[in-house]
Coordinates of N, CA and C in Angstrom, one line a residue:
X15 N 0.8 -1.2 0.0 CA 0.0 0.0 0.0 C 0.9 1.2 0.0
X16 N 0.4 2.5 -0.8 CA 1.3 3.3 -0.5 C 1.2 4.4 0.4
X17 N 2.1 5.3 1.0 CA 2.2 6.0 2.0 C 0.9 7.0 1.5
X18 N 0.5 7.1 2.6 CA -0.3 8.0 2.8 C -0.1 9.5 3.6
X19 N 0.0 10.9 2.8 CA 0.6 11.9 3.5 C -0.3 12.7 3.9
X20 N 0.0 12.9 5.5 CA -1.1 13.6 6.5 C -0.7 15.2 6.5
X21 N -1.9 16.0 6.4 CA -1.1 17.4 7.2 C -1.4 17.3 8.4
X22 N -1.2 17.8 9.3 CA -1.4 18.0 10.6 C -2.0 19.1 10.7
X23 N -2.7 19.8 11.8 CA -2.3 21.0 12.4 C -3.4 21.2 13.8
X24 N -2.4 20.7 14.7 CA -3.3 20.3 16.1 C -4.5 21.2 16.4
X25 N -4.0 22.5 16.1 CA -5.1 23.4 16.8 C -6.0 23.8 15.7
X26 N -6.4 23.1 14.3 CA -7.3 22.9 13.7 C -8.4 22.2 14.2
X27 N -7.8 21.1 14.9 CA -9.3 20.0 15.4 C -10.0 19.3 14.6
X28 N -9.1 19.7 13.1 CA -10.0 18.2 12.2 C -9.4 17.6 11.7
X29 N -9.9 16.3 11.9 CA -8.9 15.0 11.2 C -9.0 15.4 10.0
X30 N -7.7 14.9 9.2 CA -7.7 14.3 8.2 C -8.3 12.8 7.0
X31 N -8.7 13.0 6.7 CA -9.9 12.3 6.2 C -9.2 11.2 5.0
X32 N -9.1 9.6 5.2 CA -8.3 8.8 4.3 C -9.5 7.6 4.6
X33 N -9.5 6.9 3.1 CA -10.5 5.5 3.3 C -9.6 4.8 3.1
X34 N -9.1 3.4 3.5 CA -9.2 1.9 4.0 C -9.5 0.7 3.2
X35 N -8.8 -0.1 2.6 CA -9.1 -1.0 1.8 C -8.8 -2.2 2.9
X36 N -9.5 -3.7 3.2 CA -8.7 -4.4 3.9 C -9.0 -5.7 3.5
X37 N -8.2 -6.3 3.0 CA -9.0 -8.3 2.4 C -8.5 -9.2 3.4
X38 N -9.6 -9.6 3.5 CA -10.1 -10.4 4.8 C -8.8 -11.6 4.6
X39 N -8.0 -12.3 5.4 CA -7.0 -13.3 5.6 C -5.5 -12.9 5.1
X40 N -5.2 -12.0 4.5 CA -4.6 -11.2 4.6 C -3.8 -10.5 5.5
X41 N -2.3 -10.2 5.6 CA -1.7 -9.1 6.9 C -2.4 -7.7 6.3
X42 N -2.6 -6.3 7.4 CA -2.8 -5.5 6.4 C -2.0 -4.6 7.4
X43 N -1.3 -3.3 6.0 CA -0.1 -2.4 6.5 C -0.9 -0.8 5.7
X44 N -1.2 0.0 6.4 CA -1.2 1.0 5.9 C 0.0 2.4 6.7
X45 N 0.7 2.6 5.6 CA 1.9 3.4 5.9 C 1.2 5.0 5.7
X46 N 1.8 5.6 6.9 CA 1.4 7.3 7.0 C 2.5 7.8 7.1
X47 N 2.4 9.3 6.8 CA 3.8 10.2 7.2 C 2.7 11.4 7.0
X48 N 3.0 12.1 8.1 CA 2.3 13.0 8.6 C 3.4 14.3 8.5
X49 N 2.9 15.7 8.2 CA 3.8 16.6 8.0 C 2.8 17.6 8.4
X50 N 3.4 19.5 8.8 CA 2.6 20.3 9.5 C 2.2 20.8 8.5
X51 N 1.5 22.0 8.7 CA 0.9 23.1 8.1 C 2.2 23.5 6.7
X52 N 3.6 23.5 7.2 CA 4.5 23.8 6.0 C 4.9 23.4 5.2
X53 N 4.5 21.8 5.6 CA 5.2 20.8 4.8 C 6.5 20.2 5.4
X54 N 6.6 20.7 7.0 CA 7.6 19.4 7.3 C 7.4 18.6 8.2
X55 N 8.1 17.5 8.3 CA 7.6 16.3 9.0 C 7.3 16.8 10.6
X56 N 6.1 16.2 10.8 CA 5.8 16.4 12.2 C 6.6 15.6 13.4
X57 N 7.0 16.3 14.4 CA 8.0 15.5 15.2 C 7.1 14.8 16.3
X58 N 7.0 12.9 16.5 CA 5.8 12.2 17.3 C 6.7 12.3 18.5
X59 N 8.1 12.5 18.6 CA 9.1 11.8 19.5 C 8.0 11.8 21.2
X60 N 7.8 11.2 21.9 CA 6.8 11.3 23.0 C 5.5 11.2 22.4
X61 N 5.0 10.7 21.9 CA 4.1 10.8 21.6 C 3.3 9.6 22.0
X62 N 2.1 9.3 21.6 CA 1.4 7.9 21.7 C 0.2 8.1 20.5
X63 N 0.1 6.2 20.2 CA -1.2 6.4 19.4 C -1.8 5.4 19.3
X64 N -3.1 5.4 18.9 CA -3.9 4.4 18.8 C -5.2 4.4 18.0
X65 N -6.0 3.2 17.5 CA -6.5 3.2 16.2 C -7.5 2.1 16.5
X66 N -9.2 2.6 16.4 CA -9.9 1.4 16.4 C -10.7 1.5 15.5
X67 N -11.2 0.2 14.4 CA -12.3 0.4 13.8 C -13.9 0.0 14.1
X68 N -14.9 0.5 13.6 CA -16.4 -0.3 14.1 C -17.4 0.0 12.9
X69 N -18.2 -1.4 12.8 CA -18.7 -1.5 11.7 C -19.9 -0.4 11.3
X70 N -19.9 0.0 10.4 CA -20.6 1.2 9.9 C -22.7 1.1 10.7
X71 N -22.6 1.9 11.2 CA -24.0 2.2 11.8 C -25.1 2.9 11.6
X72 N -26.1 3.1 12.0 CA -27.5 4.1 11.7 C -26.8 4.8 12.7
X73 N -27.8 6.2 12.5 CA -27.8 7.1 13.8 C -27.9 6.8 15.3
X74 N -27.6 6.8 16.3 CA -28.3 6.7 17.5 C -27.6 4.8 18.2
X75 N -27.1 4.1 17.0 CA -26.8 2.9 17.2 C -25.7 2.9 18.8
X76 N -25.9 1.5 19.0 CA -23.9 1.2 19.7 C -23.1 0.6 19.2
X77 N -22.0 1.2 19.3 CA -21.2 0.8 18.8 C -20.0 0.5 19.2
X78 N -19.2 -0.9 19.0 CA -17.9 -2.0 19.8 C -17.0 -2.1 18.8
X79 N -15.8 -2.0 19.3 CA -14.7 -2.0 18.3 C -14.6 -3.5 17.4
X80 N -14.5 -3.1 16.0 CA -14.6 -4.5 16.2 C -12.8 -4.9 15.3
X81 N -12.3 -4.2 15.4 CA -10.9 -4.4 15.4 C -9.9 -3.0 16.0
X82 N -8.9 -3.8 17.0 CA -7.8 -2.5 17.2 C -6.5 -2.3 16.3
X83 N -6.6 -1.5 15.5 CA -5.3 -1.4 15.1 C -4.1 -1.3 15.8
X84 N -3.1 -2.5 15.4 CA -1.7 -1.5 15.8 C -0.9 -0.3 15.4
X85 N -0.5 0.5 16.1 CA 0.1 1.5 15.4 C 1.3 1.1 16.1
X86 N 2.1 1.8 15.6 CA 3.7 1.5 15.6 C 4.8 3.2 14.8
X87 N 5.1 3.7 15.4 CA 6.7 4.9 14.8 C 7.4 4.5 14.5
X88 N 7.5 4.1 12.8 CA 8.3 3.9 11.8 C 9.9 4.9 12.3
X89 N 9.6 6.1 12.3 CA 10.1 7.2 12.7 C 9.5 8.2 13.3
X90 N 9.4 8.1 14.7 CA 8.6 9.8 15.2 C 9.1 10.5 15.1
X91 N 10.3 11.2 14.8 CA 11.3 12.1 14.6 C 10.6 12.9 13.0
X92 N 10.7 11.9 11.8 CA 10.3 11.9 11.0 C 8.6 11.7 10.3
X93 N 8.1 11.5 11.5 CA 6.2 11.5 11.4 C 5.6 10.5 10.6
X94 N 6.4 9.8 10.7 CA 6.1 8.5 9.9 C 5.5 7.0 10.7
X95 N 5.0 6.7 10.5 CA 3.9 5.4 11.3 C 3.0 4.7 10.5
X96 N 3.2 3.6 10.8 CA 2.4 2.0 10.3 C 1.2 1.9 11.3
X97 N -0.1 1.7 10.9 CA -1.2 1.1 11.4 C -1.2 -0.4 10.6
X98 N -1.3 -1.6 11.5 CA -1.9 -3.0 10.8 C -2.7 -3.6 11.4
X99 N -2.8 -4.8 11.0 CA -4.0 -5.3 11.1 C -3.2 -7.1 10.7
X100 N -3.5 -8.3 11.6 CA -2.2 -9.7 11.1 C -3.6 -10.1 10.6
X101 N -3.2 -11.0 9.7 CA -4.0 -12.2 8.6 C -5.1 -12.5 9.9
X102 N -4.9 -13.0 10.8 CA -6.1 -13.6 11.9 C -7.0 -12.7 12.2
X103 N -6.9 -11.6 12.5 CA -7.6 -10.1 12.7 C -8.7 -9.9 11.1
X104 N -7.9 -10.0 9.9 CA -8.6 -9.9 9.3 C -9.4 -10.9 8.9
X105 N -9.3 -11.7 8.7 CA -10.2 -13.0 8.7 C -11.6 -12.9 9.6
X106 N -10.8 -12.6 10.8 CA -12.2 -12.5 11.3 C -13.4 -11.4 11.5
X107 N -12.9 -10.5 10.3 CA -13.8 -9.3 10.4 C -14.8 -9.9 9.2
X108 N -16.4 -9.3 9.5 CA -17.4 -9.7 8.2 C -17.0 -8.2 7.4
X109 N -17.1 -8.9 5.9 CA -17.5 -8.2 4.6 C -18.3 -6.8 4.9
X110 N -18.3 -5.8 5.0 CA -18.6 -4.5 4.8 C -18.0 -3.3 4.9
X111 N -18.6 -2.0 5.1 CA -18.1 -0.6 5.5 C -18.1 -0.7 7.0
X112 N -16.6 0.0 7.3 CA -16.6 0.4 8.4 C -16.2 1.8 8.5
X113 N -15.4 2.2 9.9 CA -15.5 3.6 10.1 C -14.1 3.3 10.8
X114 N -13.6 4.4 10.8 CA -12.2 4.1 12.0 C -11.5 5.6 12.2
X115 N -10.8 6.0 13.4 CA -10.3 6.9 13.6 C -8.8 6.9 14.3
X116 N -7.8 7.6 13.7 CA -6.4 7.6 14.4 C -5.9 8.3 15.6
X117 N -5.8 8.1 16.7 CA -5.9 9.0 18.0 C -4.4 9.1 18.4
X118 N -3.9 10.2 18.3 CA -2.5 10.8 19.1 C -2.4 11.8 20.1
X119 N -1.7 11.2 20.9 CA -1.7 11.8 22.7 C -0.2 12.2 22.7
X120 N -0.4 13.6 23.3 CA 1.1 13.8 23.6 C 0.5 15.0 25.4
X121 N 0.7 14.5 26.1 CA 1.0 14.2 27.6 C -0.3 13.9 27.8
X122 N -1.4 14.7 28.1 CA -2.9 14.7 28.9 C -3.8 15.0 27.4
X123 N -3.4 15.6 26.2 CA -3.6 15.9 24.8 C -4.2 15.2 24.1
X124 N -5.1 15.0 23.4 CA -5.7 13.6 22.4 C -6.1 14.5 21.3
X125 N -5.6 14.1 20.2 CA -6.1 14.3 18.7 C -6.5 13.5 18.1
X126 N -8.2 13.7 17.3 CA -8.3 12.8 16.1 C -7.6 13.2 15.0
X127 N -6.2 12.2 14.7 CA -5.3 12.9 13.7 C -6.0 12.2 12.2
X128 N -6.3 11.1 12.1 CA -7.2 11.0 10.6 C -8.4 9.9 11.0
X129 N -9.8 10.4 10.1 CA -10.4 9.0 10.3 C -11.1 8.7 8.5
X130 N -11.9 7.9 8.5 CA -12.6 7.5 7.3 C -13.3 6.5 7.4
X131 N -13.1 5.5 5.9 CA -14.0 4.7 5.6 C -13.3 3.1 5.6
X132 N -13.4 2.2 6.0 CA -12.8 1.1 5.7 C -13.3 0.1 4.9
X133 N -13.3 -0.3 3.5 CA -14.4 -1.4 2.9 C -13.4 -2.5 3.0
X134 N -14.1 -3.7 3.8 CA -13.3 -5.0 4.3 C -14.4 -6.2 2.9
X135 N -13.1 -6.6 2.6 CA -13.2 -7.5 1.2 C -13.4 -9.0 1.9
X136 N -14.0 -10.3 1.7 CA -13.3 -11.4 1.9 C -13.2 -11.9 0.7
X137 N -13.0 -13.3 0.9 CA -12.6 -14.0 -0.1 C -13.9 -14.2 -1.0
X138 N -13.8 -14.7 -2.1 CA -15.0 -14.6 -3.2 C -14.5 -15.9 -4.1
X139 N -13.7 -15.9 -4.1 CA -13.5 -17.7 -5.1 C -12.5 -18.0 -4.5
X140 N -12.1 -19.7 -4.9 CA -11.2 -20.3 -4.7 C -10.8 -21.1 -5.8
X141 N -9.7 -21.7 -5.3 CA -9.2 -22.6 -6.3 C -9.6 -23.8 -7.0
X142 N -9.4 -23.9 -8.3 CA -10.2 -25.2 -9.2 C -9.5 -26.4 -8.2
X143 N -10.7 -27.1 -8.0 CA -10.4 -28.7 -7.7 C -9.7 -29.7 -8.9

């Protein structure tokens, strides 16, 4: 998958907006690099993050994670970060739209830094006997 490039800018308050491709049994890697308002890399160093998705809803519904992403700092220096997802995780999500949001904490701080759409694929054929 290819990198996906974030602007940032904390004291805007709105995520950045990216949809999600995911096929079910499958590892899944979506690469980010996040940069400010100027165009340079955002520095995560201390930072923290985290990432849940849940399956697309009506108004008013509840709603349970039904996968946690991992996130991981490729480089926080360089604003760069991996969210995934291992073959077992995906497998066991059902076929549809989901929703998901990327959350970064730097001390008592929380930002929704991107969210969107996720359309989760499964398998659809297999192999000739």
């Amino acid at each position: 998958m290819a990198t996906k490039k974030i602007t940032f800018d904390p004291e805007s308050g709105v995520p950045y907006g990216s949809n999600l491709t995911i096929y079910g049994g499958s590892n899944f890697n979506a690469y980010f690099e996040v940069v400010d308002t100027s165009n340079a890399a955002f520095n995560f160093t201390g930072w923290t993050a985290s990432s849940q998705m849940v399956k697309s809803t009506g108004a008013g519904a509840t709603t349970v994670a039904d996968a946690t992403f991992m996130i991981g700092f490729t480089s926080a220096y360089d604003g760069k970060f991996i969210s995934s997802l291992t073959s077992a995780a995906t497998t066991s999500l059902s076929e549809g739209r989901y929703m998901y949001n990327i959350l970064v904490s730097s001390g008592t701080t929380t930002y929704n830094l991107a969210n969107g759409n996720v359309l989760v694929y499964q398998g659809i054929s297999s192999a000739p006997s």
